[in-house]
Short mmCIF file of C-alpha atoms in Angstrom, two decimals:
data_model
loop_
_atom_site.label_atom_id
_atom_site.label_comp_id
_atom_site.label_asym_id
_atom_site.label_seq_id
_atom_site.Cartn_x
_atom_site.Cartn_y
_atom_site.Cartn_z
CA MET A 1 0.01 -0.01 0.01
CA GLU A 2 1.30 3.40 -0.96
CA LYS A 3 2.23 5.49 2.05
CA ALA A 4 0.18 8.70 2.50
CA PRO A 5 2.26 11.81 2.05
CA GLY A 6 3.34 13.55 5.22
CA PRO A 7 2.30 17.04 6.20
CA ILE A 8 3.59 20.02 4.24
CA ASP A 9 6.37 21.65 6.28
CA LEU A 10 6.00 25.43 6.63
CA ASP A 11 8.51 27.67 8.40
CA GLY A 12 6.56 30.40 10.18
CA ARG A 13 9.52 32.81 9.86
CA THR A 14 9.31 32.97 6.09
CA HIS A 15 9.04 36.51 4.59
CA GLU A 16 6.70 38.53 6.81
CA GLY A 17 6.73 35.75 9.41
CA GLY A 18 3.56 36.72 11.19
CA GLY A 19 0.02 35.50 11.62
CA GLN A 20 -0.94 35.76 7.96
CA LEU A 21 1.19 32.79 7.01
CA LEU A 22 -0.63 30.64 9.56
CA ARG A 23 -4.10 31.86 8.66
CA ASN A 24 -3.65 31.28 4.91
CA ALA A 25 -1.97 27.95 5.44
CA VAL A 26 -4.66 26.49 7.66
CA CYS A 27 -7.37 27.82 5.35
CA LEU A 28 -5.85 26.19 2.26
CA ALA A 29 -5.16 22.97 4.17
CA ALA A 30 -8.84 22.82 5.19
CA LEU A 31 -9.93 23.50 1.63
CA THR A 32 -7.69 20.87 -0.03
CA GLY A 33 -7.51 18.22 2.69
CA ARG A 34 -3.69 18.42 2.69
CA PRO A 35 -2.07 18.14 6.14
CA ILE A 36 0.40 20.84 7.22
CA MET A 37 2.88 21.45 9.99
CA VAL A 38 3.75 25.06 10.78
CA HIS A 39 6.72 25.62 13.02
CA HIS A 40 8.21 28.79 14.48
CA ILE A 41 4.75 30.30 14.32
CA ARG A 42 4.95 34.09 14.06
CA GLY A 43 8.65 33.72 14.45
CA ASN A 44 9.45 37.23 13.22
CA ARG A 45 7.26 38.89 15.80
CA SER A 46 8.55 40.47 18.98
CA GLY A 47 7.82 38.68 22.24
CA GLY A 48 8.69 35.28 20.89
CA GLY A 49 5.71 34.73 18.54
CA GLY A 50 3.38 31.79 18.99
CA LEU A 51 -0.38 31.47 18.74
CA LYS A 52 -2.60 34.26 20.11
CA ALA A 53 -6.33 34.22 20.69
CA GLN A 54 -7.23 35.36 17.21
CA HIS A 55 -5.07 32.71 15.51
CA LEU A 56 -6.36 30.00 17.80
CA ALA A 57 -9.95 30.93 17.10
CA CYS A 58 -9.29 30.61 13.35
CA VAL A 59 -7.57 27.21 13.77
CA ASN A 60 -10.41 25.85 15.90
CA TRP A 61 -13.11 27.10 13.54
CA LEU A 62 -11.44 25.56 10.51
CA ALA A 63 -10.75 22.31 12.34
CA GLU A 64 -14.42 21.95 13.16
CA ALA A 65 -15.41 22.90 9.64
CA CYS A 66 -13.25 20.26 7.96
CA GLY A 67 -13.04 17.66 10.75
CA ALA A 68 -9.32 18.12 11.20
CA ALA A 69 -7.10 16.48 13.80
CA ILE A 70 -4.91 19.16 15.43
CA GLU A 71 -1.83 19.17 17.61
CA GLY A 72 -0.41 22.27 19.32
CA ALA A 73 -3.67 24.31 19.21
CA GLU A 74 -3.09 26.28 22.38
CA LYS A 75 -2.07 29.84 23.26
CA GLY A 76 1.63 30.46 22.91
CA SER A 77 2.21 27.32 20.85
CA LYS A 78 4.92 27.70 18.23
CA THR A 79 4.20 24.47 16.30
CA LEU A 80 0.85 23.42 14.84
CA ILE A 81 -0.03 20.16 13.04
CA PHE A 82 -3.30 20.40 11.11
CA GLU A 83 -4.58 17.20 9.48
CA PRO A 84 -7.95 17.69 7.72
CA GLN A 85 -10.26 14.97 6.48
CA ASP A 86 -10.28 14.31 2.77
CA PRO A 87 -12.77 16.84 1.41
CA SER A 88 -13.90 14.36 -1.25
CA GLY A 89 -15.07 11.87 1.36
CA ALA A 90 -18.57 13.24 1.76
CA PRO A 91 -19.09 15.77 -1.07
CA ASN A 92 -22.78 16.40 -0.34
CA ALA A 93 -22.50 16.70 3.44
CA VAL A 94 -22.63 20.26 4.90
CA SER A 95 -19.87 20.98 7.42
CA LYS A 96 -20.76 20.85 11.13
CA ALA A 97 -19.63 24.45 11.39
CA PHE A 98 -22.89 25.54 9.75
CA LYS A 99 -26.25 25.27 11.58
CA LEU A 100 -29.48 25.50 9.51
CA VAL A 101 -31.99 27.79 11.21
CA THR A 102 -35.02 29.85 10.18
CA ARG A 103 -34.80 33.67 10.52
CA ASP A 104 -37.70 35.91 9.51
CA GLY A 105 -39.30 33.00 7.71
CA GLU A 106 -36.24 32.19 5.61
CA ALA A 107 -33.73 29.31 5.96
CA VAL A 108 -30.16 30.37 6.61
CA TYR A 109 -27.00 28.60 7.78
CA GLU A 110 -25.44 30.33 10.76
CA THR A 111 -21.87 30.12 11.94
CA ARG A 112 -19.78 32.21 14.28
CA LEU A 113 -16.23 32.80 15.37
CA ASP A 114 -15.61 34.33 18.75
CA ILE A 115 -12.08 35.52 19.36
CA GLY A 116 -12.66 36.21 23.01
CA THR A 117 -10.45 39.32 23.00
CA SER A 118 -10.17 42.52 20.89
CA GLY A 119 -8.17 40.52 18.35
CA ALA A 120 -8.85 41.58 14.81
CA THR A 121 -12.05 40.30 13.23
CA GLY A 122 -10.73 41.64 9.86
CA LEU A 123 -7.81 39.18 10.04
CA ALA A 124 -9.99 36.30 11.19
CA LEU A 125 -12.18 36.87 8.18
CA GLN A 126 -9.20 36.32 5.90
CA ALA A 127 -8.73 32.85 7.35
CA ILE A 128 -12.30 31.53 7.02
CA LEU A 129 -14.03 33.44 4.20
CA PRO A 130 -12.27 31.48 1.38
CA TYR A 131 -13.41 28.29 3.06
CA ILE A 132 -17.01 29.50 3.23
CA LEU A 133 -16.92 30.52 -0.44
CA PHE A 134 -15.07 27.50 -1.93
CA SER A 135 -15.27 24.41 0.29
CA PRO A 136 -17.05 21.36 -1.09
CA SER A 137 -18.81 21.00 2.30
CA ARG A 138 -20.14 24.52 2.38
CA PRO A 139 -23.92 25.18 2.14
CA THR A 140 -25.05 25.75 -1.49
CA ASP A 141 -28.79 25.70 -1.04
CA HIS A 142 -29.22 28.56 1.47
CA PRO A 143 -27.27 31.71 2.44
CA VAL A 144 -24.73 31.80 5.25
CA ARG A 145 -24.71 34.31 8.09
CA LEU A 146 -21.31 34.59 9.66
CA THR A 147 -20.88 36.36 13.00
CA LEU A 148 -17.48 37.52 14.13
CA THR A 149 -16.74 38.96 17.62
CA GLY A 150 -13.57 40.69 18.55
CA GLY A 151 -11.90 43.91 17.51
CA THR A 152 -13.38 45.89 14.59
CA ASN A 153 -10.87 48.76 14.78
CA VAL A 154 -7.48 47.27 15.60
CA SER A 155 -3.97 48.55 14.71
CA GLY A 156 -2.36 46.82 11.76
CA SER A 157 -5.53 45.10 10.56
CA PRO A 158 -8.49 45.76 8.22
CA SER A 159 -11.20 47.84 9.90
CA PHE A 160 -14.93 47.27 9.41
CA GLU A 161 -14.97 50.34 7.16
CA TYR A 162 -12.22 48.93 4.97
CA ILE A 163 -13.90 45.53 4.69
CA ASP A 164 -17.30 47.02 3.91
CA ASN A 165 -16.13 49.66 1.44
CA VAL A 166 -13.20 47.99 -0.28
CA LEU A 167 -12.82 44.22 0.26
CA VAL A 168 -16.47 43.19 -0.03
CA PRO A 169 -17.20 45.25 -3.25
CA THR A 170 -13.97 43.94 -4.78
CA LEU A 171 -14.88 40.31 -4.17
CA TYR A 172 -18.24 40.92 -5.78
CA ALA A 173 -16.52 42.60 -8.78
CA ILE A 174 -14.28 39.58 -9.38
CA GLY A 175 -17.20 37.17 -9.47
CA LEU A 176 -17.98 36.13 -5.87
CA PRO A 177 -21.29 36.62 -4.07
CA ASP A 178 -22.61 40.09 -3.04
CA ILE A 179 -21.78 39.93 0.66
CA ARG A 180 -23.52 42.33 3.08
CA ALA A 181 -21.48 43.39 6.13
CA THR A 182 -23.23 44.84 9.17
CA LEU A 183 -21.54 46.46 12.15
CA LYS A 184 -23.37 45.54 15.30
CA LYS A 185 -20.86 46.99 17.79
CA ARG A 186 -17.35 48.43 17.60
CA GLY A 187 -14.48 46.72 19.26
CA TRP A 188 -11.26 48.75 19.86
CA SER A 189 -7.64 47.98 20.60
CA GLN A 190 -7.06 51.61 21.66
CA GLY A 191 -8.40 53.38 24.72
CA GLY A 192 -9.04 50.15 26.58
CA SER A 193 -9.84 46.88 24.76
CA THR A 194 -13.46 46.26 23.87
CA ILE A 195 -15.14 43.47 21.98
CA GLY A 196 -17.28 44.27 18.94
CA GLU A 197 -19.46 42.30 16.56
CA ILE A 198 -19.89 42.10 12.77
CA THR A 199 -22.23 39.95 10.75
CA PHE A 200 -21.76 38.90 7.13
CA ASP A 201 -24.66 37.72 5.05
CA ILE A 202 -23.21 35.58 2.31
CA PRO A 203 -25.47 34.41 -0.56
CA ALA A 204 -25.27 30.75 -1.49
CA ARG A 205 -22.66 30.00 -4.13
CA PRO A 206 -22.87 26.80 -6.31
CA TYR A 207 -19.85 24.59 -6.12
CA SER A 208 -17.80 25.75 -9.09
CA SER A 209 -14.49 27.42 -9.89
CA LEU A 210 -13.89 31.15 -9.89
CA PRO A 211 -13.03 32.50 -13.36
CA ALA A 212 -9.71 34.36 -13.65
CA PHE A 213 -10.02 38.09 -12.99
CA LYS A 214 -8.05 41.24 -13.76
CA LYS A 215 -7.87 44.35 -11.64
CA ALA A 216 -5.52 46.20 -13.93
CA PRO A 217 -5.48 48.73 -16.80
CA LYS A 218 -5.14 47.26 -20.28
CA ASP A 219 -2.27 49.65 -20.80
CA PRO A 220 -0.44 50.90 -17.66
CA ASN A 221 0.95 53.79 -19.70
CA THR A 222 -2.46 55.33 -20.34
CA LYS A 223 -3.66 58.49 -18.66
CA THR A 224 -4.33 58.27 -14.95
CA TYR A 225 -7.82 59.37 -14.10
CA GLY A 226 -8.93 61.13 -10.92
CA PRO A 227 -11.62 59.93 -8.55
CA LEU A 228 -15.26 60.36 -9.43
CA HIS A 229 -15.84 61.33 -5.78
CA LEU A 230 -14.32 60.95 -2.34
CA GLU A 231 -15.82 59.78 0.93
CA ALA A 232 -14.28 60.15 4.33
CA THR A 233 -15.33 58.50 7.60
CA PHE A 234 -13.87 59.89 10.84
CA VAL A 235 -14.48 58.11 14.13
CA GLY A 236 -13.25 60.03 17.14
CA PRO A 237 -14.26 62.27 20.03
CA ALA A 238 -17.23 64.45 19.28
CA SER A 239 -15.27 67.52 20.31
CA VAL A 240 -13.05 67.29 17.22
CA HIS A 241 -15.63 66.51 14.58
CA ASP A 242 -16.05 70.14 13.46
CA TYR A 243 -12.33 70.57 13.27
CA VAL A 244 -11.96 67.54 10.97
CA ARG A 245 -14.70 68.83 8.73
CA GLN A 246 -12.76 72.10 8.53
CA VAL A 247 -9.25 70.71 7.73
CA LEU A 248 -10.16 67.79 5.46
CA PRO A 249 -11.37 69.67 2.33
CA PRO A 250 -8.23 71.86 1.94
CA ALA A 251 -6.04 68.78 2.49
CA ILE A 252 -7.91 66.99 -0.29
CA SER A 253 -7.57 70.02 -2.61
CA HIS A 254 -3.85 70.15 -1.93
CA HIS A 255 -3.00 66.49 -2.40
CA PHE A 256 -5.42 65.92 -5.35
CA SER A 257 -4.59 69.16 -7.12
CA GLU A 258 -3.74 67.36 -10.41
CA HIS A 259 -7.18 65.74 -10.49
CA ILE A 260 -9.36 68.41 -8.97
CA ASP A 261 -10.99 69.30 -12.32
CA GLU A 262 -11.77 65.64 -13.05
CA THR A 263 -13.51 65.02 -9.76
CA GLN A 264 -17.15 64.97 -10.71
CA GLY A 265 -18.67 64.65 -7.26
CA THR A 266 -18.02 66.31 -3.94
CA LEU A 267 -16.17 65.22 -0.86
CA HIS A 268 -18.61 63.58 1.60
CA ILE A 269 -17.54 63.55 5.26
CA LYS A 270 -19.12 61.35 7.88
CA CYS A 271 -18.22 61.70 11.57
CA GLU A 272 -19.01 59.26 14.36
CA GLY A 273 -18.30 59.45 18.08
CA SER A 274 -15.73 56.97 19.46
CA LEU A 275 -16.65 57.61 23.13
CA HIS A 276 -12.95 57.83 24.06
CA GLU A 277 -10.25 60.49 23.43
CA LYS A 278 -7.68 57.83 22.50
CA ARG A 279 -9.83 56.23 19.82
CA ILE A 280 -9.27 58.11 16.57
CA TYR A 281 -9.73 56.50 13.17
CA LEU A 282 -9.94 57.95 9.62
CA ILE A 283 -10.53 56.30 6.26
CA ILE A 284 -10.74 58.10 2.92
CA LEU A 285 -12.28 56.25 -0.02
CA ALA A 286 -11.84 57.18 -3.68
CA MET A 287 -14.43 55.88 -6.21
CA MET A 288 -12.39 55.41 -9.38
CA PRO A 289 -13.51 55.04 -13.02
CA ASP A 290 -12.49 51.62 -14.31
CA GLU A 291 -10.80 52.20 -17.67
CA GLY A 292 -9.25 48.73 -17.71
CA TYR A 293 -11.03 45.45 -18.33
CA ASN A 294 -14.39 46.62 -16.94
CA PRO A 295 -15.09 49.97 -18.61
CA GLY A 296 -18.13 51.86 -17.35
CA ASN A 297 -17.70 50.36 -13.87
CA THR A 298 -15.98 51.77 -10.81
CA TYR A 299 -13.54 50.44 -8.25
CA GLN A 300 -12.42 51.55 -4.81
CA LEU A 301 -9.09 52.80 -3.49
CA ALA A 302 -8.76 53.61 0.17
CA CYS A 303 -6.24 54.55 2.83
CA ASP A 304 -6.90 54.61 6.54
CA TRP A 305 -5.20 54.99 9.92
CA LEU A 306 -6.13 54.08 13.47
CA TYR A 307 -4.06 56.65 15.32
CA ASP A 308 -1.51 54.71 17.45
CA ARG A 309 0.74 57.50 18.77
CA LYS A 310 0.78 59.41 22.01
CA ILE A 311 -1.87 62.11 21.88
CA THR A 312 -0.78 65.51 23.32
CA SER A 313 -3.35 67.49 21.37
CA ILE A 314 -6.45 66.04 19.79
CA GLU A 315 -6.41 68.74 17.06
CA ARG A 316 -2.75 68.04 16.24
CA ALA A 317 -3.42 64.32 16.05
CA ALA A 318 -6.41 64.88 13.76
CA THR A 319 -4.37 67.17 11.47
CA GLU A 320 -1.61 64.55 11.29
CA MET A 321 -4.11 61.83 10.42
CA VAL A 322 -5.76 63.92 7.66
CA GLU A 323 -2.45 64.80 6.05
CA ARG A 324 -1.07 61.30 6.16
CA VAL A 325 -4.17 59.52 4.88
CA ALA A 326 -4.94 62.10 2.15
CA ASN A 327 -1.35 62.02 0.91
CA SER A 328 -1.20 58.20 0.83
CA LEU A 329 -4.46 57.99 -1.13
CA ALA A 330 -3.28 60.63 -3.59
CA GLN A 331 -0.11 58.64 -4.26
CA LEU A 332 -2.23 55.56 -5.05
CA VAL A 333 -4.38 57.57 -7.47
CA ASP A 334 -1.40 59.25 -9.10
CA GLY A 335 0.30 55.90 -9.56
CA GLY A 336 -2.66 54.42 -11.40
CA ALA A 337 -3.16 51.67 -8.83
CA SER A 338 -6.10 49.30 -9.18
CA ALA A 339 -5.60 48.08 -5.58
CA ASP A 340 -3.79 49.23 -2.47
CA GLU A 341 -1.05 47.08 -0.99
CA HIS A 342 -3.35 45.55 1.62
CA LEU A 343 -5.93 44.58 -0.93
CA CYS A 344 -3.21 43.12 -3.12
CA ASP A 345 -2.11 40.66 -0.35
CA GLN A 346 -5.71 39.78 0.53
CA LEU A 347 -6.51 38.89 -3.14
CA VAL A 348 -3.61 36.52 -3.50
CA ILE A 349 -5.53 33.52 -2.13
CA PHE A 350 -8.37 34.21 -4.57
CA GLN A 351 -5.92 34.53 -7.48
CA ALA A 352 -4.47 31.15 -6.50
CA LEU A 353 -7.88 29.50 -6.30
CA ALA A 354 -9.18 31.00 -9.56
CA LYS A 355 -9.11 29.19 -12.93
CA GLY A 356 -6.61 30.88 -15.23
CA THR A 357 -4.28 33.84 -15.00
CA SER A 358 -5.46 36.67 -12.67
CA ARG A 359 -3.67 40.00 -12.31
CA VAL A 360 -3.84 42.77 -9.75
CA TYR A 361 -2.08 46.07 -10.53
CA PRO A 362 -0.55 47.99 -7.60
CA GLY A 363 0.46 51.00 -9.69
CA VAL A 364 3.80 52.80 -9.72
CA ASP A 365 5.64 54.78 -7.08
CA GLU A 366 6.73 58.43 -7.17
CA ALA A 367 9.71 57.47 -9.32
CA ASP A 368 7.42 55.77 -11.86
CA ASP A 369 8.77 52.37 -10.95
CA PRO A 370 6.37 49.46 -10.37
CA ARG A 371 5.38 49.19 -6.70
CA GLU A 372 7.12 46.30 -5.02
CA PRO A 373 4.85 43.67 -3.46
CA SER A 374 4.67 43.94 0.32
CA LEU A 375 6.07 41.21 2.58
CA HIS A 376 2.46 40.19 3.36
CA GLN A 377 1.87 39.70 -0.33
CA ARG A 378 5.01 37.68 -0.76
CA THR A 379 4.08 35.57 2.22
CA ALA A 380 0.62 34.81 0.80
CA GLU A 381 2.18 33.90 -2.51
CA TRP A 382 4.65 31.59 -0.89
CA VAL A 383 1.95 29.73 1.02
CA ALA A 384 -0.21 29.37 -2.13
CA LYS A 385 2.78 27.92 -4.02
CA LYS A 386 3.59 25.47 -1.24
CA ILE A 387 0.05 24.12 -0.68
CA LEU A 388 -1.72 24.69 -4.05
CA GLY A 389 1.11 24.72 -6.53
CA ALA A 390 -0.13 28.07 -7.88
CA LYS A 391 2.37 29.92 -10.10
CA PHE A 392 3.28 33.60 -9.70
CA ASP A 393 5.26 35.57 -12.25
CA GLY A 394 6.67 38.12 -9.84
CA ASP A 395 4.62 40.87 -11.55
CA ASN A 396 1.41 40.49 -9.64
CA ALA A 397 -0.03 37.81 -11.94
CA CYS A 398 -0.96 34.30 -10.87
CA GLU A 399 -1.83 31.12 -12.76
CA GLY A 400 -4.52 29.76 -10.45
CA ILE A 401 -5.40 26.08 -10.03
CA GLY A 402 -9.09 26.40 -10.81
CA PHE A 403 -10.25 25.00 -7.46
CA GLY A 404 -13.70 23.45 -7.97
CA ALA A 405 -13.14 23.01 -11.74
CA GLU A 406 -14.15 19.37 -11.42
CA ALA A 407 -17.62 20.63 -10.61
CA ASP A 408 -17.58 22.72 -13.82
CA ASP A 409 -16.59 19.61 -15.78
CA LYS A 410 -19.40 17.63 -14.18
CA LYS A 411 -21.94 20.32 -15.01
CA LEU A 412 -20.69 20.42 -18.61
CA LYS A 413 -21.01 16.62 -18.98
CA GLU A 414 -24.48 16.65 -17.46
CA ALA A 415 -25.47 19.49 -19.86
CA GLN A 416 -24.08 17.62 -22.81
CA SER A 417 -25.86 14.36 -21.75
CA LYS A 418 -29.12 16.28 -21.32
CA GLU A 419 -28.68 17.89 -24.75
CA ARG A 420 -28.06 14.44 -26.35
CA HIS A 421 -31.14 13.08 -24.59
CA GLU A 422 -33.21 16.01 -25.83
CA ASP A 423 -31.94 15.46 -29.37
CA VAL A 424 -32.92 11.81 -29.31
CA LYS A 425 -36.28 12.63 -27.80
CA THR A 426 -36.81 15.29 -30.42
CA GLU A 427 -35.95 12.87 -33.23
CA ALA A 428 -38.38 10.27 -31.87
CA ASP A 429 -41.10 12.87 -31.54
CA GLU A 430 -40.56 13.95 -35.12
CA GLU A 431 -40.84 10.39 -36.36
CA GLU A 432 -44.07 9.92 -34.48
CA ARG A 433 -45.45 13.16 -35.92
CA GLU A 434 -44.58 11.97 -39.47
CA ASP A 435 -46.30 8.58 -38.82
CA ASN A 436 -49.41 10.29 -37.54
CA ALA A 437 -49.52 12.59 -40.54
CA LEU A 438 -49.15 9.62 -42.95
CA ALA A 439 -51.90 7.73 -41.11
CA LEU A 440 -54.29 10.65 -41.53
CA ARG A 441 -53.58 10.81 -45.30
CA LEU A 442 -54.11 7.09 -45.74
CA LYS A 443 -57.26 7.14 -43.67
CA ALA A 444 -58.69 9.64 -46.07
CA PHE A 445 -58.44 6.91 -48.73
CA GLY A 446 -59.95 4.27 -46.48
CA ILE A 447 -56.62 2.71 -45.64
CA ASN A 448 -55.29 2.26 -42.06
CA GLY A 449 -51.98 3.95 -41.50
CA PRO A 450 -48.80 2.14 -40.50
CA ASP A 451 -48.34 1.05 -36.96
CA ARG A 452 -45.02 1.51 -35.17
CA THR A 453 -43.78 -1.69 -36.81
CA GLY A 454 -44.33 -0.26 -40.25
CA HIS A 455 -47.29 -2.49 -41.13
CA GLY A 456 -50.26 -0.88 -42.75
CA GLY A 457 -53.90 -1.93 -42.46
CA SER A 458 -55.84 -3.32 -45.50
CA THR A 459 -57.68 -6.45 -46.68
CA MET A 460 -54.70 -7.28 -49.01
CA PRO A 461 -52.22 -9.96 -48.01
CA CYS A 462 -49.21 -8.71 -46.16
CA SER A 463 -46.30 -9.84 -48.26
CA SER A 464 -43.65 -8.95 -45.74
CA CYS A 465 -44.94 -11.50 -43.18
CA ASN A 466 -46.74 -13.85 -45.67
CA THR A 467 -50.03 -13.72 -43.69
CA ASP A 468 -53.43 -12.20 -44.21
CA ASP A 469 -53.80 -8.88 -42.52
CA THR A 470 -57.33 -9.09 -41.11
CA THR A 471 -57.60 -5.49 -39.97
CA SER A 472 -60.99 -4.20 -41.15
CA ARG A 473 -61.54 -1.03 -42.99
CA THR A 474 -63.04 1.86 -41.19
#
């Protein structure tokens, strides 16, 4: 008997060497059924690395979802062995991670992940969303409602606003379901840790592959267009809201001076209270005209910052935030980017799973040189190569494996079989119609028409069977 291959060995210190490597690896292991061993987990992080609450919550959710055996799933652990069940073992069985319930008269599969701390829900989403969208054991007959509890505004991680305004619309644009994100309560890592809650309503997706996608201009040397309009969301103490509304418009005019005549809409500013002077967050969103592979559509560019420095003056901190975020976004627009660096690394796993060559364009820097991929992006690519065998060209393009393509082939064969059956049925129906028409013509002359054996009815001998046909005339 052929020996089963051992787990794929992954060094947690590779490239960025943080939690993303673990999250992507466990997600892809759960999807493919390939066992992995990650050692030196988060080995490039200060404090010695190891599993934290957010990573552990992701591991446990995915283990339940795919029925994996796990070793080392405890806080502080630096080695994890994750051995999923073969996903082809029960292709029609819905994972135990999803519970079918009725809400407002409609059936929905519910699942939740509770971090237990203010750990980033935006990072946990990266680990489990691809599984929910692609797994053979996901629900395909009813939508999924995913609930995440933990931090919604956490330093160094996607905020709720970024997920809702950038990630979710982008996933829909590349061919995935139209997900609805709802903020129930904010959870902060600043100003005292608090636990928040987000729900994601995910429409059912048939088991099939994701077609290759392109978030890139057809010609990077073409004119760079300005935003159609800009939207800013500031979350901070109410005492500084008017000040932000005052300093933001001139900052936009200054940093977007080259595109100010092209901006068709106005700057919309939304302010929300954070209930704490140390909780200050700003995101600016640019709605861009898509002049690449999807003309007539729009895409989103965004930059944000959860202020993480010592605050000596709330006005000074707000000014610093406005200048930094506006300048960073203007550089993305000027460079012709189709995605910011954070979106680029989050899309890698979808590029690797898609069928065909997908490309995401990060634009050029101030020297007109192509922007280099971030360490997070390099890490995501490395994991996808190791587990999936996806191929990256070093220029933000990926030859994906077409995960789920076998379902496409099955559907094609079923459609072809149905078409052949319909052709045969149509041919038989046509023959029957011709026989019936002939019978009517013969009947007009007092002769019975042919039966389905080809014999006609008359008082003349039937020469083909050498007997008298005794069928009477009518």
